[in-house]
Backbone as JSON Lines, residues from 0, in Angstrom:
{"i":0,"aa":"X","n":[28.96,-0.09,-55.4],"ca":[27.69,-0.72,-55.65],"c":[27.56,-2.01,-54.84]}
{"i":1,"aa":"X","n":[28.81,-2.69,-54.72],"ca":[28.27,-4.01,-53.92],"c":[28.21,-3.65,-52.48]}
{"i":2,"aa":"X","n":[28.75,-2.44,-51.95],"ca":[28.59,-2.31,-50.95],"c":[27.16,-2.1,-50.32]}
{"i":3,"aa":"X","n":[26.49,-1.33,-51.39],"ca":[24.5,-1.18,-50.92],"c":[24.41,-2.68,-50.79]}
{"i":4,"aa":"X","n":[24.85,-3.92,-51.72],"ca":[23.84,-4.74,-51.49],"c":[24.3,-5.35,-50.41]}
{"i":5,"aa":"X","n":[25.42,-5.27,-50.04],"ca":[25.55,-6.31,-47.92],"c":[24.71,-5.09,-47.14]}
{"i":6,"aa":"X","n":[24.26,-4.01,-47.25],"ca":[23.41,-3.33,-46.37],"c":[22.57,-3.94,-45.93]}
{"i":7,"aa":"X","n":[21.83,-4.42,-46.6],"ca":[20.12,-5.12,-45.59],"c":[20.64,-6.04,-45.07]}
{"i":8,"aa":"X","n":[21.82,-6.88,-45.17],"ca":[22.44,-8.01,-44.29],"c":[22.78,-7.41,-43.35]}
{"i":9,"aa":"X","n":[23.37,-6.39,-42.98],"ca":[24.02,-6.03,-41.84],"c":[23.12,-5.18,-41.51]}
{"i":10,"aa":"X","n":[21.85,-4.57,-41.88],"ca":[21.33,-3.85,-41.27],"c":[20.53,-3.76,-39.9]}
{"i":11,"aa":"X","n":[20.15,-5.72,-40.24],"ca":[20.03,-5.89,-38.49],"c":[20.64,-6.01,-37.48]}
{"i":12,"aa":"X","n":[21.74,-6.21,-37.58],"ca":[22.65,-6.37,-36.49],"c":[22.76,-4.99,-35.9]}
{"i":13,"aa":"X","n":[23.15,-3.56,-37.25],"ca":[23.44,-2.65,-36.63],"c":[22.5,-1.71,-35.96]}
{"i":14,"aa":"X","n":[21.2,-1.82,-36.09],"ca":[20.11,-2.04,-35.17],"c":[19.63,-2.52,-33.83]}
{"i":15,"aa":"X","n":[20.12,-3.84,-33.91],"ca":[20.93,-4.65,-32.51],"c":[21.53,-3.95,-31.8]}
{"i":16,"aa":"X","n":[22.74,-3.58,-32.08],"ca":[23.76,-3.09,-31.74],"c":[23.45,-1.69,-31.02]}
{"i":17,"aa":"X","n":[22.74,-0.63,-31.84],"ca":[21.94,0.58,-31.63],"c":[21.29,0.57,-30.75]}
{"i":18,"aa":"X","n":[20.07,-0.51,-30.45],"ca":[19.32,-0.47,-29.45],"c":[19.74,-0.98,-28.45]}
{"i":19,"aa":"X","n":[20.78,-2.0,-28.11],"ca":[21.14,-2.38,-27.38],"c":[22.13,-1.26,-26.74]}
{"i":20,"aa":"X","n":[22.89,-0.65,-27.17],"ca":[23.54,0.33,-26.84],"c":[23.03,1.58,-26.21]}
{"i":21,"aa":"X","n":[21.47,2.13,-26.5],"ca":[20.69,2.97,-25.97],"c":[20.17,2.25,-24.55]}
{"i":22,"aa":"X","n":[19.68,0.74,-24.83],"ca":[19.64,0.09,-23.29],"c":[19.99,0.32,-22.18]}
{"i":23,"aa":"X","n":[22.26,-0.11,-22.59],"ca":[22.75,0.22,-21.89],"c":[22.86,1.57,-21.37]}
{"i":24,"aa":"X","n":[22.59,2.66,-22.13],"ca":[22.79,3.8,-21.27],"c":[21.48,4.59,-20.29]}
{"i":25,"aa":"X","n":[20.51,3.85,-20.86],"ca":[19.18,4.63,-20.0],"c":[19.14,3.2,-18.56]}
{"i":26,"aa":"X","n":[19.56,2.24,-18.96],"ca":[19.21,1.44,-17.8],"c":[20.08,1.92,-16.42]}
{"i":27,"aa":"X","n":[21.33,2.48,-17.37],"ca":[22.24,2.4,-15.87],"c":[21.86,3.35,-14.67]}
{"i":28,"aa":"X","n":[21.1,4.52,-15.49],"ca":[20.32,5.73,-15.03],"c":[18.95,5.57,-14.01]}
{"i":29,"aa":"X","n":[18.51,3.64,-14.21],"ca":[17.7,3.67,-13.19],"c":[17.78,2.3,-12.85]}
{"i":30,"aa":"X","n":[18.35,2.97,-11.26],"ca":[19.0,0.71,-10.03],"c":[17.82,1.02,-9.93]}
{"i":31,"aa":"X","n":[17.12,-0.29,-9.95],"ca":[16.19,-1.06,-9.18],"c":[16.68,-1.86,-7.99]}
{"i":32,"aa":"X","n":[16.24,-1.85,-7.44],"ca":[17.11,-2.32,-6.21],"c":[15.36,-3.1,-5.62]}
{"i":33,"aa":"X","n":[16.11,-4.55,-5.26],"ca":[15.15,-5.73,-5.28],"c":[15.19,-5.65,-3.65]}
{"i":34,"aa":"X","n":[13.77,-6.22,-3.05],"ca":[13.57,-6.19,-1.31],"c":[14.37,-7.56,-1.35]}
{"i":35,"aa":"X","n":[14.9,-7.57,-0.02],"ca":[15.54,-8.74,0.58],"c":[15.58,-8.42,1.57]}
{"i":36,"aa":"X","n":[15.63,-9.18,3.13],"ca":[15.46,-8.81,4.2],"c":[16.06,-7.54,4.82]}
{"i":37,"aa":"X","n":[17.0,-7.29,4.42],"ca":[17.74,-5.75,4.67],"c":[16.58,-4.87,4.26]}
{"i":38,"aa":"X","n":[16.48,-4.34,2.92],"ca":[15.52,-3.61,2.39],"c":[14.18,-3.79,3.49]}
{"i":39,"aa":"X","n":[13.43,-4.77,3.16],"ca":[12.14,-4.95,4.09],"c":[12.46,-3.91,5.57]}
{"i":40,"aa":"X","n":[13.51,-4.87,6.4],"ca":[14.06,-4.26,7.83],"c":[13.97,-2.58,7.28]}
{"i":41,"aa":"X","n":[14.41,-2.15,6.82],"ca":[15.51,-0.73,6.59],"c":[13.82,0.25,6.03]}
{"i":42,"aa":"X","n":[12.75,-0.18,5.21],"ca":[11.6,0.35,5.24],"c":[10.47,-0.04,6.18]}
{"i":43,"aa":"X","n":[10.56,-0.92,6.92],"ca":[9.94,-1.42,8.25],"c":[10.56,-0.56,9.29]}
{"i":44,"aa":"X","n":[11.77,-0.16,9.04],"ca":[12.1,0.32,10.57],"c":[12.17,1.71,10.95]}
{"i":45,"aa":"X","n":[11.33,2.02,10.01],"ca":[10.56,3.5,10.26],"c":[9.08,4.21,10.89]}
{"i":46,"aa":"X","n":[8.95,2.81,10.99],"ca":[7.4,2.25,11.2],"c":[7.19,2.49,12.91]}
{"i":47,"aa":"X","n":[6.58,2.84,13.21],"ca":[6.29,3.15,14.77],"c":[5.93,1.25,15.59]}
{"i":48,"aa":"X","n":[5.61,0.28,14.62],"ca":[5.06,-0.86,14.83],"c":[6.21,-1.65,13.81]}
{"i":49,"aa":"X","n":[7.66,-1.64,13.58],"ca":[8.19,-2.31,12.68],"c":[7.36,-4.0,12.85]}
{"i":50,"aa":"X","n":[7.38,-4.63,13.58],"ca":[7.06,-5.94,13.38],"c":[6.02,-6.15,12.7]}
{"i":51,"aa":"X","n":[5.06,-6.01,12.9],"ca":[3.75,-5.65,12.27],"c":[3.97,-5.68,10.9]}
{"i":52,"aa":"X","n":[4.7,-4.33,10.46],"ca":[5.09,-3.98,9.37],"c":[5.82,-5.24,8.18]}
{"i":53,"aa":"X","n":[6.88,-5.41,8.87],"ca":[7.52,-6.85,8.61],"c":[6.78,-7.57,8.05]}
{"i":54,"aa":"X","n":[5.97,-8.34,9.27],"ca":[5.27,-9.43,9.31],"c":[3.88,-9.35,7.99]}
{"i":55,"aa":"X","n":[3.24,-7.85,7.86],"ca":[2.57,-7.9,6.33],"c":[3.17,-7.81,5.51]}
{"i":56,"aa":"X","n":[4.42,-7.43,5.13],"ca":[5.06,-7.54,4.2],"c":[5.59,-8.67,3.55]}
{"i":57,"aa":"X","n":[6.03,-9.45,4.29],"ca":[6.43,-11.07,4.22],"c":[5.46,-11.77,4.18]}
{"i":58,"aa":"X","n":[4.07,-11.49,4.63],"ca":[2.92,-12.42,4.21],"c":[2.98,-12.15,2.69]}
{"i":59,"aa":"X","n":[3.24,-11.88,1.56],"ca":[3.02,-11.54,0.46],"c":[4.16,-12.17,-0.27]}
{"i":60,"aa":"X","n":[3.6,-12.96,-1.24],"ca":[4.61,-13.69,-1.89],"c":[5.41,-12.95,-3.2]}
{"i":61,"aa":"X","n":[5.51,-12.11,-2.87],"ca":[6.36,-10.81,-4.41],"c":[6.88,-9.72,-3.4]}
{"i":62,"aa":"X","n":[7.02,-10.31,-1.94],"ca":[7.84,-9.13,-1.14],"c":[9.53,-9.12,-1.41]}
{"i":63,"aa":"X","n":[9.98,-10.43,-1.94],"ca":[11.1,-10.22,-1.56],"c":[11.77,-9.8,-3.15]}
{"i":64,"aa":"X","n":[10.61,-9.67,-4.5],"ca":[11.17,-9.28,-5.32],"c":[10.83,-7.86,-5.83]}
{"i":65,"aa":"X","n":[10.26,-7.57,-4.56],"ca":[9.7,-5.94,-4.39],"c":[10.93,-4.57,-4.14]}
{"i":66,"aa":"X","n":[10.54,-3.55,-4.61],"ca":[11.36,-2.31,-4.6],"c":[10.79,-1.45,-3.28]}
{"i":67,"aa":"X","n":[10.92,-0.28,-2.89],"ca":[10.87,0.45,-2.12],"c":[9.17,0.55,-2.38]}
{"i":68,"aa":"X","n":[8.61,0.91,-3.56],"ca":[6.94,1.51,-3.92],"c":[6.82,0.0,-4.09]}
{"i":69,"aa":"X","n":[6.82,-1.04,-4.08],"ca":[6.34,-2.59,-4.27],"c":[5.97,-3.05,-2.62]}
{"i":70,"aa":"X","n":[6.85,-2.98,-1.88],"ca":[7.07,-2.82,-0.06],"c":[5.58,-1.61,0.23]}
{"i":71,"aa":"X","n":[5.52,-0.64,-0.21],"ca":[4.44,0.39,0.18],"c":[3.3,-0.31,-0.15]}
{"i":72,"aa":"X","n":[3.01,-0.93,-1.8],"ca":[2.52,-1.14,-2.27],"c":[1.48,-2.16,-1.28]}
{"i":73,"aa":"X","n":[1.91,-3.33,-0.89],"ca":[2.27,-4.29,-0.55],"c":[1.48,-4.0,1.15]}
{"i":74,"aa":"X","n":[1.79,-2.93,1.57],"ca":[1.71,-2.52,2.66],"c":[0.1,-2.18,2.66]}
{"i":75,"aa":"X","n":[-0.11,-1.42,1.54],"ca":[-1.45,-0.59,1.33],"c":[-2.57,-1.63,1.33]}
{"i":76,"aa":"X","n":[-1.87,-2.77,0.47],"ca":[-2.62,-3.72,0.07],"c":[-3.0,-4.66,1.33]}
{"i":77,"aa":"X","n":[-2.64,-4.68,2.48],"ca":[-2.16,-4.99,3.79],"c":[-3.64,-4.24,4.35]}
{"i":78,"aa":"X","n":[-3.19,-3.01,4.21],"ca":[-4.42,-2.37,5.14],"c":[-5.86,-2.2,4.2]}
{"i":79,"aa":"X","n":[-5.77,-2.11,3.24],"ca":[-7.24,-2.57,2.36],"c":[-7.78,-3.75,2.8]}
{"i":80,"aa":"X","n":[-6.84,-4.87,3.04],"ca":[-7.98,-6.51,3.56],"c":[-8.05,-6.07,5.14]}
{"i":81,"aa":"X","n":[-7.55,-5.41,5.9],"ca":[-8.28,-4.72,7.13],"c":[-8.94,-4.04,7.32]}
{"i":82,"aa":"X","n":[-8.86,-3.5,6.69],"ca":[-9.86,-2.17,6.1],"c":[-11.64,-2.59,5.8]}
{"i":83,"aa":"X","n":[-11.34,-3.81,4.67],"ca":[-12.23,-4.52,4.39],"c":[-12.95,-5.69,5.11]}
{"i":84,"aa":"X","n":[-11.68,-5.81,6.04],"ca":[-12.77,-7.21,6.99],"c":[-13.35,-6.47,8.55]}
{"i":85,"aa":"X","n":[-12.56,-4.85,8.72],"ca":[-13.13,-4.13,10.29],"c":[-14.41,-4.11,9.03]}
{"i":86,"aa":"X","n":[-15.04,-3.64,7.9],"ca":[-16.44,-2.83,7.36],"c":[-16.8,-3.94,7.46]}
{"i":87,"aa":"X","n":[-16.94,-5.09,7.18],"ca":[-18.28,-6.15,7.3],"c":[-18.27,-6.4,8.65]}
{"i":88,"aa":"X","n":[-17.23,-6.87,9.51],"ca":[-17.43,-6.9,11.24],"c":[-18.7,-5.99,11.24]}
{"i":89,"aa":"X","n":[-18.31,-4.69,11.31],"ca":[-18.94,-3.44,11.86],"c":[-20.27,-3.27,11.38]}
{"i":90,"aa":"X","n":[-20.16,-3.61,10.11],"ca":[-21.45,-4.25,9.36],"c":[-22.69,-5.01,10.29]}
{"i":91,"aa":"X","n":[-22.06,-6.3,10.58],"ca":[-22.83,-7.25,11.25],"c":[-22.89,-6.62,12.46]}
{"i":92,"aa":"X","n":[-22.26,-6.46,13.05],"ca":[-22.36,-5.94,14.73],"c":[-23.61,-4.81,14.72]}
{"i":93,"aa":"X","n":[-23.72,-3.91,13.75],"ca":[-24.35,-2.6,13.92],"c":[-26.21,-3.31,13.64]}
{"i":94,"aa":"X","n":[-25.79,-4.49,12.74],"ca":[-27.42,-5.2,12.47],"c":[-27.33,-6.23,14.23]}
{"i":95,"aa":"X","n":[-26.67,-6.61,14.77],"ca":[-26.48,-7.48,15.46],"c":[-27.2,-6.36,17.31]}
{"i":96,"aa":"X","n":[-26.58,-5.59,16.96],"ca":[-26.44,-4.48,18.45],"c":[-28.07,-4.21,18.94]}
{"i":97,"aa":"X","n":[-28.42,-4.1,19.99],"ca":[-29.18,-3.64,20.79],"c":[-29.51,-2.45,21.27]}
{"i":98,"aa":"X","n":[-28.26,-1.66,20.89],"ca":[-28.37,-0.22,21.77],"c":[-28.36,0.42,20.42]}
{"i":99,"aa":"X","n":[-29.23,1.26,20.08],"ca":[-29.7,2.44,18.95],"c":[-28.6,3.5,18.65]}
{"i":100,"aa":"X","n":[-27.61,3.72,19.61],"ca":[-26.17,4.86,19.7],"c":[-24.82,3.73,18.97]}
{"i":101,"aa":"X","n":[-25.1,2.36,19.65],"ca":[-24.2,1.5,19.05],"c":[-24.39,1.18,17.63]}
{"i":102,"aa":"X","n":[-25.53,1.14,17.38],"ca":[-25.68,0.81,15.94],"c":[-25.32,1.63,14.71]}
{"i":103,"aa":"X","n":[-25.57,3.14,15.24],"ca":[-24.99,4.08,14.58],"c":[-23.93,4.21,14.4]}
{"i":104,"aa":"X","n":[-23.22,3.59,15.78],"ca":[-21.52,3.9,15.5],"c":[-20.89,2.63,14.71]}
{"i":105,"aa":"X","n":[-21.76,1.77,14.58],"ca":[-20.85,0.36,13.93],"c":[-21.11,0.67,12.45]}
{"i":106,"aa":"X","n":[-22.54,1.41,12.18],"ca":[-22.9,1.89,10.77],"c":[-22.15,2.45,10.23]}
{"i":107,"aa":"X","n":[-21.74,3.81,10.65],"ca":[-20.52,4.76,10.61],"c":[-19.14,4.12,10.12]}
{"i":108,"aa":"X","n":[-18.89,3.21,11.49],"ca":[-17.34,2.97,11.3],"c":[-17.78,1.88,9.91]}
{"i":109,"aa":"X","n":[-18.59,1.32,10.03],"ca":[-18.58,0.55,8.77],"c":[-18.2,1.46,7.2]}
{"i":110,"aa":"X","n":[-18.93,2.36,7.23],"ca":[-18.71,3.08,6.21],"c":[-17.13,4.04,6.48]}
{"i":111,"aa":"X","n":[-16.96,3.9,7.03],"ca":[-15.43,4.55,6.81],"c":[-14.51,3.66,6.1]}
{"i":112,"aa":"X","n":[-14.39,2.3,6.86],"ca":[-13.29,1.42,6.59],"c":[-14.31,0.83,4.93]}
{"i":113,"aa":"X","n":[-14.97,0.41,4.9],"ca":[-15.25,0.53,3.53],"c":[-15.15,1.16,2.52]}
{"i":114,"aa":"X","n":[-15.07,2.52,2.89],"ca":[-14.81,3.73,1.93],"c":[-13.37,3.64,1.54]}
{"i":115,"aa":"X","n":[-12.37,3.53,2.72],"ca":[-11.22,3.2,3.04],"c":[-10.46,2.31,1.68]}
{"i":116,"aa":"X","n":[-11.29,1.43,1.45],"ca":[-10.91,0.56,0.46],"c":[-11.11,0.64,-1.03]}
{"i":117,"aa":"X","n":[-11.7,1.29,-1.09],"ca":[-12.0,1.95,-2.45],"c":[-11.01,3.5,-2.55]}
{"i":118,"aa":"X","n":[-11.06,4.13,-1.64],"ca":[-9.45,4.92,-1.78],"c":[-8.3,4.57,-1.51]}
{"i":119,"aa":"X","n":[-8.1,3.45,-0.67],"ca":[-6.69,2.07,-0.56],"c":[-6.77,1.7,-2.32]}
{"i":120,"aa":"X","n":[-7.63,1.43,-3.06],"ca":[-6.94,1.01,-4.52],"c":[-6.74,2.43,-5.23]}
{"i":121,"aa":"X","n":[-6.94,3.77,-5.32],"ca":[-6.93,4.74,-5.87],"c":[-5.29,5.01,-5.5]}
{"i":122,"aa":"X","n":[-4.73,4.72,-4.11],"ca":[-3.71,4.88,-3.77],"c":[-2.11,3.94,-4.7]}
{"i":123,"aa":"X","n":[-2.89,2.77,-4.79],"ca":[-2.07,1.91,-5.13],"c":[-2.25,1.96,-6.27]}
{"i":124,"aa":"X","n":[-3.2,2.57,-7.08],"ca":[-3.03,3.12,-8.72],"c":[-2.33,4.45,-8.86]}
{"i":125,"aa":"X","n":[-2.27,5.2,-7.58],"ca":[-0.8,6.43,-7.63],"c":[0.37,5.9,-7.76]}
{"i":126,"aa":"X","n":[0.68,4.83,-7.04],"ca":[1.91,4.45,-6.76],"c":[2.26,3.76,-7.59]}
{"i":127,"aa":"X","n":[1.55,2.66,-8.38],"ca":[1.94,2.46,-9.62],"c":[2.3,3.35,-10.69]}
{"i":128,"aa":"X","n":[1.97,4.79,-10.72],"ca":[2.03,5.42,-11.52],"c":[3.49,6.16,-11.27]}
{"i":129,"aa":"X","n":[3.97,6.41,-10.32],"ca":[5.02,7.03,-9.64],"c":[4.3,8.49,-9.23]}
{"i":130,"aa":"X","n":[3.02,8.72,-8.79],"ca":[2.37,9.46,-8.66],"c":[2.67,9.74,-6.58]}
{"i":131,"aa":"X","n":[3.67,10.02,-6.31],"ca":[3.78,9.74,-4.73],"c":[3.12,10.71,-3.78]}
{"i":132,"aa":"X","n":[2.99,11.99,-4.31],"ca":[1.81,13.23,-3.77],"c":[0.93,12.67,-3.8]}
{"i":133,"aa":"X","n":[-0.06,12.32,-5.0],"ca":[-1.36,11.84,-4.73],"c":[-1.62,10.49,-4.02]}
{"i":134,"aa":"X","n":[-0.51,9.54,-3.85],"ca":[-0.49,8.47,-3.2],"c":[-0.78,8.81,-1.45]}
{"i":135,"aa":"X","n":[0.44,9.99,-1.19],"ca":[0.3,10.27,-0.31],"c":[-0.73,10.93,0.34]}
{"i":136,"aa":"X","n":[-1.34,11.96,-0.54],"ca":[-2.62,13.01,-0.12],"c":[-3.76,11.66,0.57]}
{"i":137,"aa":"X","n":[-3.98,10.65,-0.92],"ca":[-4.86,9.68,-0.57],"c":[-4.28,8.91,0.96]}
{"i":138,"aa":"X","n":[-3.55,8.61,0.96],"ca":[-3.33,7.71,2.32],"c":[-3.48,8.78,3.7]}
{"i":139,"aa":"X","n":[-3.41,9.82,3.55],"ca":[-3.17,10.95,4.23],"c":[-4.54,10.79,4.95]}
{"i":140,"aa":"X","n":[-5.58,11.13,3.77],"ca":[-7.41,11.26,4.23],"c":[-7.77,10.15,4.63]}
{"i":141,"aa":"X","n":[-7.42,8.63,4.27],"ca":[-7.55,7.53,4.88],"c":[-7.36,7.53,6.18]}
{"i":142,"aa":"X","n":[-5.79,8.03,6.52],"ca":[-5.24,7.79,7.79],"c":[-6.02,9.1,8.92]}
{"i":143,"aa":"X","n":[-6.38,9.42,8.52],"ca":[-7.2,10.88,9.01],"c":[-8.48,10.78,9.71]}
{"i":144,"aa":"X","n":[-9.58,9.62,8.37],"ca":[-10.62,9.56,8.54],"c":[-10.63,7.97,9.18]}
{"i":145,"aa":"X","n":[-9.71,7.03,9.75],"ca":[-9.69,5.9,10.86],"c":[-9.28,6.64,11.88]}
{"i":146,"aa":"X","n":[-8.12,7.67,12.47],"ca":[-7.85,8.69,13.33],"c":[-9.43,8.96,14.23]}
{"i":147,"aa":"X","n":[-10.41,9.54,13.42],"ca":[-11.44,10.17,14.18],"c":[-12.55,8.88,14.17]}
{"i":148,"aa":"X","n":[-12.9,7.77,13.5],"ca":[-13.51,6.75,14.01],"c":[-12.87,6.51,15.29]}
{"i":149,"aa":"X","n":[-11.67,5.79,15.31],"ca":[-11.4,5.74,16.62],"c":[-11.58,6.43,17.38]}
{"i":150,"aa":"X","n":[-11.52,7.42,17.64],"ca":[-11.73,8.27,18.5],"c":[-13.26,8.38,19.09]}
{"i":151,"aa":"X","n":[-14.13,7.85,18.05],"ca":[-15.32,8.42,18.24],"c":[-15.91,6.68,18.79]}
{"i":152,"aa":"X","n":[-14.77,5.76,18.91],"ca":[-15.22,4.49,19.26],"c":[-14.89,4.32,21.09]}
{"i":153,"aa":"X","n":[-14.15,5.28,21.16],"ca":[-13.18,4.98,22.45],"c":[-14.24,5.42,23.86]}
{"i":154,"aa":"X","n":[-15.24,6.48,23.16],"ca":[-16.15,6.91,24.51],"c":[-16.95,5.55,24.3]}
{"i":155,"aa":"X","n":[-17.04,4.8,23.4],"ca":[-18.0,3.6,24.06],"c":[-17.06,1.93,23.91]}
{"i":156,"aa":"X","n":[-16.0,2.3,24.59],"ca":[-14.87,1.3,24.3],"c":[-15.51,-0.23,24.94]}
{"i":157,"aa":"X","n":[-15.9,0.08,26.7],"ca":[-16.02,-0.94,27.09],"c":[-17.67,-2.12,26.3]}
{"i":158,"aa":"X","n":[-17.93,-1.16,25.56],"ca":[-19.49,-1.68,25.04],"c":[-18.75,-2.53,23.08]}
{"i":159,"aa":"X","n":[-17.5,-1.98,23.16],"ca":[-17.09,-2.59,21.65],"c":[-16.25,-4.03,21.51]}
{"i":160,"aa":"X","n":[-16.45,-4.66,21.28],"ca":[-15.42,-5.74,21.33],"c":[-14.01,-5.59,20.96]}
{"i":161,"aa":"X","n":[-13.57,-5.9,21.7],"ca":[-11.73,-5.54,21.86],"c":[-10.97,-6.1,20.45]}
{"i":162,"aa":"X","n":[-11.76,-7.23,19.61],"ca":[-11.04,-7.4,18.28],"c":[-10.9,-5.95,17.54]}
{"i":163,"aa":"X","n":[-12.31,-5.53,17.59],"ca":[-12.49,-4.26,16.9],"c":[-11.15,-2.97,17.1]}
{"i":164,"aa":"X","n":[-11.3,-2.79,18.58],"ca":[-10.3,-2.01,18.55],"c":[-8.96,-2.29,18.3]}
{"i":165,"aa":"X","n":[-8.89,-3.28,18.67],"ca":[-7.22,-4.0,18.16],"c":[-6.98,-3.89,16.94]}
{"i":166,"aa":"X","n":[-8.02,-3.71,15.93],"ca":[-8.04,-4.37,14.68],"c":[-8.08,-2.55,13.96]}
{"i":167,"aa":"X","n":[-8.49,-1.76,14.6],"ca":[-8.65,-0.75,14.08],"c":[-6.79,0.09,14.65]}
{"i":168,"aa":"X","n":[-6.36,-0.32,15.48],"ca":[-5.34,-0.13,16.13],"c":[-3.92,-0.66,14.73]}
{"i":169,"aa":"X","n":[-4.35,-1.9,14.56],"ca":[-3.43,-2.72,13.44],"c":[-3.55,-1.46,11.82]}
{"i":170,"aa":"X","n":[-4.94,-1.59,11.69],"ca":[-5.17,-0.69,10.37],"c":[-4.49,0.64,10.57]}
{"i":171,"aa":"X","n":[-4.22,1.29,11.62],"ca":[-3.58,2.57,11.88],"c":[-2.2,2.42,11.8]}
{"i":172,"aa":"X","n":[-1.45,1.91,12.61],"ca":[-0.68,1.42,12.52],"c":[-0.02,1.2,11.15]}
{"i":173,"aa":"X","n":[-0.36,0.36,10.2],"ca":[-0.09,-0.14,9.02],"c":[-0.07,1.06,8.22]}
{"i":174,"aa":"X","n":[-1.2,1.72,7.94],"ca":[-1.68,3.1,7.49],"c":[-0.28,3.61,7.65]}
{"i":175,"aa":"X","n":[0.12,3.85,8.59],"ca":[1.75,4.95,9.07],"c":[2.49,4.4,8.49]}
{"i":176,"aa":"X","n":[2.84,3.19,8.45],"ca":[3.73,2.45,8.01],"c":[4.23,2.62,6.45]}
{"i":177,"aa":"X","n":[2.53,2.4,5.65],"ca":[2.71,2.81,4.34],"c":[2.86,4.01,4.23]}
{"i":178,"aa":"X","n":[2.61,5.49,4.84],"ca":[2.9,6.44,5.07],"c":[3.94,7.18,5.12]}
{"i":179,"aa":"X","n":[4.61,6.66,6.02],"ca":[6.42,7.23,5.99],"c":[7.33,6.61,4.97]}
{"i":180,"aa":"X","n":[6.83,5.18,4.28],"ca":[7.84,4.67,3.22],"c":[7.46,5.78,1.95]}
{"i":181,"aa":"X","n":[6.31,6.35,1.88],"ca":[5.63,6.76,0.96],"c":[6.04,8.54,0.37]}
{"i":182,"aa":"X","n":[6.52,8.92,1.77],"ca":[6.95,10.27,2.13],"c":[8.7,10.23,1.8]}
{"i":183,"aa":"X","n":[9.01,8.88,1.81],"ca":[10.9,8.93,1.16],"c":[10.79,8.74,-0.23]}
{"i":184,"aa":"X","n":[10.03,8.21,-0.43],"ca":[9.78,8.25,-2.33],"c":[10.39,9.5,-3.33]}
């Protein structure tokens, strides 16, 4: 009988003890493994443009306590504010332009890289999810549908301003980048 009554005294500890013990065994089952310049290098250097790659990644102040999908993450989030600053350029230029063929095409590319960005966060709500197919499918049609803007910018290259293409060059680029980290997942 006196033994029931030290039960509720010890009952928290052995609770403690319990959960802490289940901790230890599901945690060991998943390393997190934190970015530090190795990591960054070692998912950058798959990248057809590693520096580039690098260099958005390290602009971001939670790169170096980032994982492999934090680095992608990170990356995506990289080409969404490019994404988002080629659609207003292209924006203004297409109200700005003179030639009736140019305006269409700045309209266009505007609406791509804008669109771009609203499926750049659909992506980075896959990848939060550990959802890496649909992360990937999405980055896939992104990288697909800047592929044929460019393309469709290049017959009137000398009439576009060279930020543009550089800048659409960077967003591709980056695009791959998050791409192949996305495909080792």
């Amino acid at each position: 009988m006196a033994s029931l009554f030290l039960l509720p005294h010890f009952l928290p500890s052995l609770l403690l003890i319990a959960l802490s013990f289940t901790f230890l065994l599901h945690s060991h089952n998943l390393p997190v493994v934190k970015a530090d310049d190795n990591l960054i290098k070692q998912e950058c250097g798959y990248a057809d443009a590693p520096a580039l790659c690098i260099q958005c990644v390290k602009s971001n102040p939670k790169a170096l306590e980032a994982d492999s999908v934090g680095i992608a993450t990170i990356i995506v989030n990289c080409v969404s504010e490019q994404a988002n600053a080629l659609g207003t350029n292209l924006s203004k230029l297409a109200y700005e332009a003179k030639d009736k063929n140019l305006t269409t095409l700045y309209q266009e590319g505007s609406k791509v890289y804008l669109d771009a960005c609203k499926d750049l966060s659909t992506v980075i709500s896959s990848l939060g999810k550990g959802d890496y197919d649909s992360a990937n499918h999405g980055l896939g049609t992104t990288l697909r549908n800047q592929g044929l803007c460019y393309v469709s910018f290049q017959s009137y290259e000398p009439d576009v301003p060279e930020r543009i293409v550089y800048d659409m060059g960077v967003c591709t680029a980056l695009s791959e980048s998050a791409m192949r980290i996305i495909d080792r997942l």
